Coordinates of N, CA, C and O in Angstrom, one line a residue:
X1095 N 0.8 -1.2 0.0 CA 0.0 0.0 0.0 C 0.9 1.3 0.0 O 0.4 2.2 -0.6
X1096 N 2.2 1.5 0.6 CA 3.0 2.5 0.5 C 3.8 2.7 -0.8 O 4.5 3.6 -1.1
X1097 N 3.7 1.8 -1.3 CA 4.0 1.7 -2.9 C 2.7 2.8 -3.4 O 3.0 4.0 -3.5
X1098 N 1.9 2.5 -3.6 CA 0.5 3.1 -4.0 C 0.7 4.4 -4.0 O 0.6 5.2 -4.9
X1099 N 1.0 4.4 -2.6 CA 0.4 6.1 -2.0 C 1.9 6.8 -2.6 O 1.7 7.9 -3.1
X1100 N 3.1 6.4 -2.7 CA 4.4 6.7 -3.0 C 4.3 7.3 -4.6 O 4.8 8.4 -4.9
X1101 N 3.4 6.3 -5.8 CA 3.2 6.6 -7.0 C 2.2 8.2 -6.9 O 2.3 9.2 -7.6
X1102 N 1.5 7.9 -6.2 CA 0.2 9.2 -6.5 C 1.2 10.2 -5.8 O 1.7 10.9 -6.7
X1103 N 1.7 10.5 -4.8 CA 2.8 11.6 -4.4 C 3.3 11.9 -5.9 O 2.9 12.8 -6.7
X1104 N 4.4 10.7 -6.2 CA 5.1 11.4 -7.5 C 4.5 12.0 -9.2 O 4.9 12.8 -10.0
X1105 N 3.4 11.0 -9.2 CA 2.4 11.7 -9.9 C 1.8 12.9 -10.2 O 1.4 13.5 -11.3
X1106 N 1.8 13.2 -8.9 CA 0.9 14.4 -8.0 C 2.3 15.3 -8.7 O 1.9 16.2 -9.4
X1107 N 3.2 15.2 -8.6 CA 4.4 16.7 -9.0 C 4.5 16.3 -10.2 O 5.0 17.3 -10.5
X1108 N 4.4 15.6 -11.3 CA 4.5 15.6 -13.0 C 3.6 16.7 -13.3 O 2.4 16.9 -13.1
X1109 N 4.8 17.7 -13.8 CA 3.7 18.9 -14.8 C 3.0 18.3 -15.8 O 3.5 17.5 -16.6
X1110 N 1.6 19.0 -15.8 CA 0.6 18.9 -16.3 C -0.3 17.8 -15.8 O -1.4 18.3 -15.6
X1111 N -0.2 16.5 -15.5 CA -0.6 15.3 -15.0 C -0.8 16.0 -13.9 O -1.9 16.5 -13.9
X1112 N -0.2 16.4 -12.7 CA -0.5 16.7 -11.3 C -1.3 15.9 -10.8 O -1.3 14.7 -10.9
X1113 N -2.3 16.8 -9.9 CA -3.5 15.8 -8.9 C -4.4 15.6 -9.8 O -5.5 15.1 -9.4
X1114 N -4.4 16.0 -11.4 CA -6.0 16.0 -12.0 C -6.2 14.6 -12.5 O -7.3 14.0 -12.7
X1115 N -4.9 14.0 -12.7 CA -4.5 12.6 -12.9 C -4.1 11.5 -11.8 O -4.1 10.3 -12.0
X1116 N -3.6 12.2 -10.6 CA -3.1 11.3 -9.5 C -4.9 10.7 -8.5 O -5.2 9.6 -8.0
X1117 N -5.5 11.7 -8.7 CA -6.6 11.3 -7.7 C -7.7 10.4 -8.8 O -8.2 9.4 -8.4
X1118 N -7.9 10.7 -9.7 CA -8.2 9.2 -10.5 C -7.9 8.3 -10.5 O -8.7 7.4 -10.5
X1119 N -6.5 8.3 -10.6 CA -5.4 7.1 -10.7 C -5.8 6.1 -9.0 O -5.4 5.0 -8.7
X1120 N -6.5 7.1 -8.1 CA -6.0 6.9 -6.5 C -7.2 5.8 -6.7 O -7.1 4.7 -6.3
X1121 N -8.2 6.4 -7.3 CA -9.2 5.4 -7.5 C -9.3 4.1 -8.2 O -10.2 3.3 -8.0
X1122 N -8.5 3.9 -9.1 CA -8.4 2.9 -10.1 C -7.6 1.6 -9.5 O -7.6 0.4 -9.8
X1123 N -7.0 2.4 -8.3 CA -6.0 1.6 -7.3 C -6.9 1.1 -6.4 O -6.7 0.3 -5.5
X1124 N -7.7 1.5 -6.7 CA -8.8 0.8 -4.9 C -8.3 2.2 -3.3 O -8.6 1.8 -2.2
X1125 N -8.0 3.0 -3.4 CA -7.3 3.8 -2.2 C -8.8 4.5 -1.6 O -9.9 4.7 -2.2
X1126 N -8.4 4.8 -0.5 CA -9.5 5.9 -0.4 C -9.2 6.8 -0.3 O -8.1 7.0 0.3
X1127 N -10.0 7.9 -0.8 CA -10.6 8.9 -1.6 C -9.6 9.8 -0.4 O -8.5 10.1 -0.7
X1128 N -10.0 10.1 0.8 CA -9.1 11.3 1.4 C -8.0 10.9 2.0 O -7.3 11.7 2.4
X1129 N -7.7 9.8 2.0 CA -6.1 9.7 2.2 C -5.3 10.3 0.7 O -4.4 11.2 0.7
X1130 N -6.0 9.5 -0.6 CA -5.2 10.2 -1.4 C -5.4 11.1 -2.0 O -4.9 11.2 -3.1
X1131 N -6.4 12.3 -1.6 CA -6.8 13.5 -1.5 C -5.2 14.0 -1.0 O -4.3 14.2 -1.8
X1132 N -5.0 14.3 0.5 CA -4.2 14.3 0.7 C -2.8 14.4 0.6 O -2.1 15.4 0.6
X1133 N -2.3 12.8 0.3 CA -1.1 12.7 -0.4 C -0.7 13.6 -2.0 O 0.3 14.0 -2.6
X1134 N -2.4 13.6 -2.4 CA -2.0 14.3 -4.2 C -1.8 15.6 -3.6 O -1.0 16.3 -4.2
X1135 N -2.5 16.2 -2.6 CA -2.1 17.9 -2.6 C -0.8 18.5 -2.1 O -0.4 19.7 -2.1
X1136 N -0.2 17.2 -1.7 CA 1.3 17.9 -0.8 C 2.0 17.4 -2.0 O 2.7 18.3 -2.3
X1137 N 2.1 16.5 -2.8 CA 2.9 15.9 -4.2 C 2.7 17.2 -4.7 O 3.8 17.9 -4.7
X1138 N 1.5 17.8 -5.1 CA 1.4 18.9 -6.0 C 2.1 20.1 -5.6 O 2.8 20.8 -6.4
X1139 N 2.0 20.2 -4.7 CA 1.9 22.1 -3.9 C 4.0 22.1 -3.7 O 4.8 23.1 -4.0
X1140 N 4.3 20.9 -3.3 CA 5.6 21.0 -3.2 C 6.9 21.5 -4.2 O 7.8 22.2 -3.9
X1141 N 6.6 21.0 -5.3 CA 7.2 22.0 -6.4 C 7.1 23.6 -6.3 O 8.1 24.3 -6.5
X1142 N 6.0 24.1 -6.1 CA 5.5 25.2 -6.4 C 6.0 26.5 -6.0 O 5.9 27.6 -6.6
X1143 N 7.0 26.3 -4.5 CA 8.3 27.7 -4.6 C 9.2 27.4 -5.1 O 9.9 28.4 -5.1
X1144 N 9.9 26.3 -5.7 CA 10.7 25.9 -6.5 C 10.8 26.6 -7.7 O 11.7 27.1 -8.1
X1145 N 9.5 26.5 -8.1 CA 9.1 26.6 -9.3 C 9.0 28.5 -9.4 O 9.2 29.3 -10.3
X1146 N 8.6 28.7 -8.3 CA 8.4 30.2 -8.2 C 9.4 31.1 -8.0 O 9.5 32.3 -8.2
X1147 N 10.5 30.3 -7.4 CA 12.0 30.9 -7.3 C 13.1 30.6 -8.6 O 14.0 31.2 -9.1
X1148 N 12.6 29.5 -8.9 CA 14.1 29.3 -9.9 C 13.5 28.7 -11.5 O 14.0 28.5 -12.6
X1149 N 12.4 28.7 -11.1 CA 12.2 28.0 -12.9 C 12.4 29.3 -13.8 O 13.3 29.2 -14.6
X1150 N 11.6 30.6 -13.9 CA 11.9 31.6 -15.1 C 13.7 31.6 -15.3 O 14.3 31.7 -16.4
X1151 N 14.2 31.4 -14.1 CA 15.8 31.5 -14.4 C 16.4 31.0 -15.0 O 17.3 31.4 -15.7
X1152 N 15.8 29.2 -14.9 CA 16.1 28.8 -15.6 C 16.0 28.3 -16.5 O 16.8 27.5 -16.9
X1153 N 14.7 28.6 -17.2 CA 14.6 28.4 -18.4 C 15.0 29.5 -19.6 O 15.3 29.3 -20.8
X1154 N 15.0 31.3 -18.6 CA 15.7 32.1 -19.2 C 16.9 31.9 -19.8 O 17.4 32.5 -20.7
X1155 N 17.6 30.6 -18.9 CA 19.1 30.5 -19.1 C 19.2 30.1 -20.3 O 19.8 30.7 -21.2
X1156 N 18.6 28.7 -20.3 CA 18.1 27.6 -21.5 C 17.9 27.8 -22.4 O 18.4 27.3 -23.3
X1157 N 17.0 28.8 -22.5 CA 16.3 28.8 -24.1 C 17.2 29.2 -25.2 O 16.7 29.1 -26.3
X1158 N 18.8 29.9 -25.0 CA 18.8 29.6 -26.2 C 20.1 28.4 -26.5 O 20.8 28.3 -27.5
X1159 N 20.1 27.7 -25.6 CA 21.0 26.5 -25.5 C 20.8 25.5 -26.5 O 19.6 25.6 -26.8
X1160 N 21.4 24.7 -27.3 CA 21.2 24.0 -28.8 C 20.3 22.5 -28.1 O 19.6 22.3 -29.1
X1161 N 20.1 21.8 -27.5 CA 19.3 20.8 -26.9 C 18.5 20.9 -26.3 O 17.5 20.2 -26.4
X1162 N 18.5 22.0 -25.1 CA 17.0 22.5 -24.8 C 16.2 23.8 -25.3 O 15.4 24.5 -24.6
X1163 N 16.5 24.0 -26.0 CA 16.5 25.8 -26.3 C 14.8 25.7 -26.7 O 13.9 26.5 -26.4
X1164 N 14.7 24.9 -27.1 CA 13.6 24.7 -28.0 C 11.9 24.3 -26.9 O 10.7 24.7 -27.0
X1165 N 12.3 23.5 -26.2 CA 11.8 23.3 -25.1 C 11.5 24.2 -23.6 O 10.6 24.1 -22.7
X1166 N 12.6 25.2 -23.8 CA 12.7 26.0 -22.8 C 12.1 27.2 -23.3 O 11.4 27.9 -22.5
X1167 N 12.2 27.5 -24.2 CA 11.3 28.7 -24.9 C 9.8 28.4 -24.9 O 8.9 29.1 -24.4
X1168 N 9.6 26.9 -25.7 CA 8.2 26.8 -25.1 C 7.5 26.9 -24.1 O 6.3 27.3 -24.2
X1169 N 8.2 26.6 -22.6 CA 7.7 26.8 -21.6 C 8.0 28.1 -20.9 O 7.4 28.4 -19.8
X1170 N 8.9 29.2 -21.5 CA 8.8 30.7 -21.1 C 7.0 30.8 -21.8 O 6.0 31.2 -21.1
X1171 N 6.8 30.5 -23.0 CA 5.8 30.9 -24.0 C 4.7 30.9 -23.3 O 3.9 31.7 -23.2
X1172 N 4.7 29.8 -22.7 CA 3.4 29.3 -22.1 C 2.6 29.8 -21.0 O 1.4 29.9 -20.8
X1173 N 4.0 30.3 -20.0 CA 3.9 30.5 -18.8 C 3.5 32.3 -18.9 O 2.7 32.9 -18.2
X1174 N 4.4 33.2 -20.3 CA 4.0 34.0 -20.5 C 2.5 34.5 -20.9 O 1.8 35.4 -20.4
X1175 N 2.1 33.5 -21.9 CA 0.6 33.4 -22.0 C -0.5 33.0 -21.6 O -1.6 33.0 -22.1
X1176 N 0.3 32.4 -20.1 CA -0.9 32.4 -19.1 C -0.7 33.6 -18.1 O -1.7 34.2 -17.6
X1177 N 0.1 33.8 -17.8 CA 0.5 35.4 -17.4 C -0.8 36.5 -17.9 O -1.9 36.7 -17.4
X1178 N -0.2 37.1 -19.0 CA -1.2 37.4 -20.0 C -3.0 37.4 -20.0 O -3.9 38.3 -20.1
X1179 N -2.9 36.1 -20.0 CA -4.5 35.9 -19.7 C -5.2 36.3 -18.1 O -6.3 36.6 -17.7
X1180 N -3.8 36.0 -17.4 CA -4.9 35.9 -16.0 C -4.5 37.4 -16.0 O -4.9 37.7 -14.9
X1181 N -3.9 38.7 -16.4 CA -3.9 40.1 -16.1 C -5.4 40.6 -17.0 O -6.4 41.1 -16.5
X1182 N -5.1 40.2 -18.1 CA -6.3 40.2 -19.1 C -7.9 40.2 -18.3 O -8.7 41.2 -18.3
X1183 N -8.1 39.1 -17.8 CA -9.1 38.9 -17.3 C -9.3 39.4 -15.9 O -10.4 39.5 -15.4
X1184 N -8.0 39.6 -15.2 CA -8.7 39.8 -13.6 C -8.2 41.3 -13.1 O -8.5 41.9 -12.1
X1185 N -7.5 41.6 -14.2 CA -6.7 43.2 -13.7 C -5.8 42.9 -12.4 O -4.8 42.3 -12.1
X1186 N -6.7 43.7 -11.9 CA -6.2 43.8 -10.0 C -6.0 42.3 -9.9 O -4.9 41.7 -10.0
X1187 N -7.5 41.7 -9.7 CA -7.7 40.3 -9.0 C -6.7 39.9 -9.6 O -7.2 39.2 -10.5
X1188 N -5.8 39.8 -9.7 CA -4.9 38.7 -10.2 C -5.1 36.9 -8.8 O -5.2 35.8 -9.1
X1189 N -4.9 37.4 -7.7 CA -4.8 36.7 -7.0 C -6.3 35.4 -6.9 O -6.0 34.2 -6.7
X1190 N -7.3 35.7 -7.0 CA -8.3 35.6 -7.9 C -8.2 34.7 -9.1 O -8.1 33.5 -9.3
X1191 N -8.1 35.5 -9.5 CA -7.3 34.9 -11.5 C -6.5 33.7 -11.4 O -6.8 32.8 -12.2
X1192 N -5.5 33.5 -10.3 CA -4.5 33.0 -10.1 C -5.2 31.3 -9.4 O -4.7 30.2 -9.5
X1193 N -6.2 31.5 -8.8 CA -6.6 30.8 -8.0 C -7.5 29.8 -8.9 O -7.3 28.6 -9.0
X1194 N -8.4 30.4 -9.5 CA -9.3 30.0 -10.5 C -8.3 29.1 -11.6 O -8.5 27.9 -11.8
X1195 N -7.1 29.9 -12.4 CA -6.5 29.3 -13.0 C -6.0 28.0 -12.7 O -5.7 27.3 -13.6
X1196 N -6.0 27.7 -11.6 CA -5.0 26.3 -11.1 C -6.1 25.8 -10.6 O -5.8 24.5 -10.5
X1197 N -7.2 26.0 -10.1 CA -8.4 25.0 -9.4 C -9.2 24.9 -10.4 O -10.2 24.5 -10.0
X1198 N -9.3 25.1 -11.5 CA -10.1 24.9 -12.9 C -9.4 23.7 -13.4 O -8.3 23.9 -14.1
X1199 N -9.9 22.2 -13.1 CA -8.9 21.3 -13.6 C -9.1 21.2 -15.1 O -10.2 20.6 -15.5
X1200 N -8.2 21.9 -16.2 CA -8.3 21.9 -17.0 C -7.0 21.6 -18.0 O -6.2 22.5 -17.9
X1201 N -6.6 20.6 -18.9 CA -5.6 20.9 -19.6 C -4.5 21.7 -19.6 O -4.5 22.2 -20.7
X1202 N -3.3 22.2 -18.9 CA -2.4 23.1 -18.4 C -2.5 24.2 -17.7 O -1.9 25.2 -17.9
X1203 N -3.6 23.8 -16.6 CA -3.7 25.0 -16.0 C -3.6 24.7 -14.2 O -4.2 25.2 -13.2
X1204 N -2.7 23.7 -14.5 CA -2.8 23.8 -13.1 C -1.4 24.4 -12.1 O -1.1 25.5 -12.2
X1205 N -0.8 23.7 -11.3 CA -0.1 24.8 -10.5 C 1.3 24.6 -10.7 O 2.0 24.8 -9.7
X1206 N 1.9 24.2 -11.9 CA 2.9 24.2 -12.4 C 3.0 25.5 -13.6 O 4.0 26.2 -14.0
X1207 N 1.8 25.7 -14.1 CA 2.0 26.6 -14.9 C 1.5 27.9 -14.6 O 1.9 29.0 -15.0
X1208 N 0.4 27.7 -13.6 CA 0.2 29.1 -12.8 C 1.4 29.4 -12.2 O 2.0 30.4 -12.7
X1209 N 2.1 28.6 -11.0 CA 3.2 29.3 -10.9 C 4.2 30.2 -11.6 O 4.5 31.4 -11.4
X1210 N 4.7 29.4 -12.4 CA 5.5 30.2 -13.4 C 4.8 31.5 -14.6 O 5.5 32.4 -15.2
X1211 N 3.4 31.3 -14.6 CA 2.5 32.8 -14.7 C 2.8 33.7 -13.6 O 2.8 34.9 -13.9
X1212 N 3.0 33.5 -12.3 CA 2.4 34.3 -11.3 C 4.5 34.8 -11.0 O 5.0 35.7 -10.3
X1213 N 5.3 34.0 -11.8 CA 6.5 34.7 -11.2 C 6.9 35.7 -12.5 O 7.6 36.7 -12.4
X1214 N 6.3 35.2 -13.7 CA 6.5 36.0 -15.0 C 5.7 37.2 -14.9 O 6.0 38.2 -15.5
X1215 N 4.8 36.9 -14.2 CA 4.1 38.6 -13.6 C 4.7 39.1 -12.4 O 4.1 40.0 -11.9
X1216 N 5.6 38.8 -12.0 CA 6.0 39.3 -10.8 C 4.9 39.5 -9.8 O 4.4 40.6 -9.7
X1217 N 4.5 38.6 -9.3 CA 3.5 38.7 -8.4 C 3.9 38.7 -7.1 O 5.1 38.7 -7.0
X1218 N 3.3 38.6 -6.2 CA 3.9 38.4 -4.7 C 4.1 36.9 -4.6 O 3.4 36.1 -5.0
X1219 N 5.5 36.6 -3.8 CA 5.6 35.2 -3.0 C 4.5 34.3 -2.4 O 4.0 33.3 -2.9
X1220 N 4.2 34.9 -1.2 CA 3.0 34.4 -0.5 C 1.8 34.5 -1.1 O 1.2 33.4 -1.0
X1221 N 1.2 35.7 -1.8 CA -0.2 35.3 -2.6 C 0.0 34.4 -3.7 O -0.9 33.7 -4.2
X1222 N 1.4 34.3 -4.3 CA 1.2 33.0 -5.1 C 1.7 31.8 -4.6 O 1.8 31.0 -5.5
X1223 N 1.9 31.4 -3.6 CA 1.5 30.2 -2.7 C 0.4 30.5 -2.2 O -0.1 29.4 -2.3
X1224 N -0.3 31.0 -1.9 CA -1.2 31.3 -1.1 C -2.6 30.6 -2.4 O -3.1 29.5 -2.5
X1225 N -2.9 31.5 -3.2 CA -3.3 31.0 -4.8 C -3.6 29.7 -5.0 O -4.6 29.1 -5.0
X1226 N -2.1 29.6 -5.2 CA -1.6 28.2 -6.0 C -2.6 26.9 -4.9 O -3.5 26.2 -5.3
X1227 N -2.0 27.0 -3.4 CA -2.9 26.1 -2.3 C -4.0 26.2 -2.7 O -4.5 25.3 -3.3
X1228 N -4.8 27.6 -2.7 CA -6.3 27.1 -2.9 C -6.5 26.9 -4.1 O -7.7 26.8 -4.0
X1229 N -6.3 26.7 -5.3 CA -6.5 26.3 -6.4 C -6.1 24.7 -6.8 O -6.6 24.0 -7.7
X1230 N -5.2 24.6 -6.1 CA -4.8 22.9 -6.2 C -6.0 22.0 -4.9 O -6.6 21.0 -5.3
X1231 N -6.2 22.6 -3.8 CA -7.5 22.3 -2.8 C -8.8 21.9 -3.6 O -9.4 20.9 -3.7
X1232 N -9.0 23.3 -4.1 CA -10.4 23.6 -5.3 C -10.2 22.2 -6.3 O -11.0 21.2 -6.4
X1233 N -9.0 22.2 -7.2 CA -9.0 21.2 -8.2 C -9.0 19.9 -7.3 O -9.7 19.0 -7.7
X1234 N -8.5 19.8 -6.4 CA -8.6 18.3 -5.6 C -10.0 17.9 -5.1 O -10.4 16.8 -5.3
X1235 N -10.6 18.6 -4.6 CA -12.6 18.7 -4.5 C -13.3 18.4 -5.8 O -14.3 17.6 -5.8
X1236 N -12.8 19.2 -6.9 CA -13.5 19.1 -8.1 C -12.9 17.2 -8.8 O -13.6 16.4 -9.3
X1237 N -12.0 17.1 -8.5 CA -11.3 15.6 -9.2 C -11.8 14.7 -8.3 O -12.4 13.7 -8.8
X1238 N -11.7 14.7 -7.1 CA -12.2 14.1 -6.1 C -13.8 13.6 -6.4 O -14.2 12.4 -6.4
X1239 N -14.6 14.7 -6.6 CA -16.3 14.3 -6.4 C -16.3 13.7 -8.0 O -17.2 12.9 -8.2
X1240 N -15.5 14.1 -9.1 CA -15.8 13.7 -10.0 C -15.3 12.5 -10.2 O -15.8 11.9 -11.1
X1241 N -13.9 11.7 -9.3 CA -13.5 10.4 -9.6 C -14.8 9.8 -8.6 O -16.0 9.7 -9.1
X1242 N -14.7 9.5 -7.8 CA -16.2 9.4 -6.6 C -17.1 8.9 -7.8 O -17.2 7.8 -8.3
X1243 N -17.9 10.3 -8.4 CA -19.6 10.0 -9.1 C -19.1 8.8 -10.7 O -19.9 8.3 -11.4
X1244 N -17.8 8.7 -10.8 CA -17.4 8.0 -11.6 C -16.8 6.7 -11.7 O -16.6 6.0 -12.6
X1245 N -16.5 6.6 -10.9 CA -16.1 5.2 -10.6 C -17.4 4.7 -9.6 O -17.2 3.5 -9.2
X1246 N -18.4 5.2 -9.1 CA -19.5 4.9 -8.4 C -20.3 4.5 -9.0 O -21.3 3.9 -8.4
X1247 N -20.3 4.8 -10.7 CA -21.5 4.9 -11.6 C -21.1 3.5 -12.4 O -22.0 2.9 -13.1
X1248 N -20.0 3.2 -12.3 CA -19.4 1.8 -13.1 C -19.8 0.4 -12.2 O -19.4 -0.7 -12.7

């Protein structure tokens, strides 16, 4: 069983996969639901000052490097254009913006790439942890009742 809970932790930190994929996965394992509620939100959330202190750096470093250059630009691109969007849409609220962006379990929006939106905007430290937590919580509620009413309905 600590095998189990050990995979959904590392799950839970793969960009893009995160918890929108670990707490499915928690289910398909037989686990229950708030233990690996749980384990997917500390897997996830743990990258996230990592990510908010050193990733623009280094991917600034990267991108024009001959093996990752190409890869590392994409992920400035990305992180810029979700930047972008959440100023677009929330002005002020960014913090708001920021929160919604990463608890909306949707296709790259979760707290790997909000992060690196919220340091490419220079946002605050703490409100983008702060953010980032309730929007990975929010997505873990939203994946949670939706693994639940779906694997309940099988």
């Amino acid at each position: 069983m600590l095998i189990k809970y050990i995979q959904l932790f590392l799950i839970s930190m793969v960009p893009i996969v995160e918890l929108r994929g670990a707490i499915p996965y928690s289910q398909f394992l037989g686990l229950p639901l708030v233990q690996s509620y749980i384990i997917c939100i500390i897997g996830n959330m743990l990258p996230v000052p990592f990510i908010y202190l050193f990733a623009r750096k280094i991917l600034e470093w990267g991108k024009d490097k001959k093996v990752i250059g190409k890869f590392f630009t994409w992920c400035l691109e990305k992180g810029e254009k979700g930047g972008k969007k959440l100023t677009e849409k929330a002005g002020r609220g960014t913090f708001v913006a920021l929160l919604l962006f990463v608890g909306i379990p949707l296709p790259g929006t979760g707290a790997w790439t909000g992060t690196l939106a919220a340091s490419i905007l220079d946002m605050d430290f703490k409100q983008t942890i702060a953010a980032c937590m309730l929007g990975v919580l929010l997505a873990g509620c939203i994946m949670m009742a939706s693994s639940f009413l779906g694997f309940s309905l099988v």
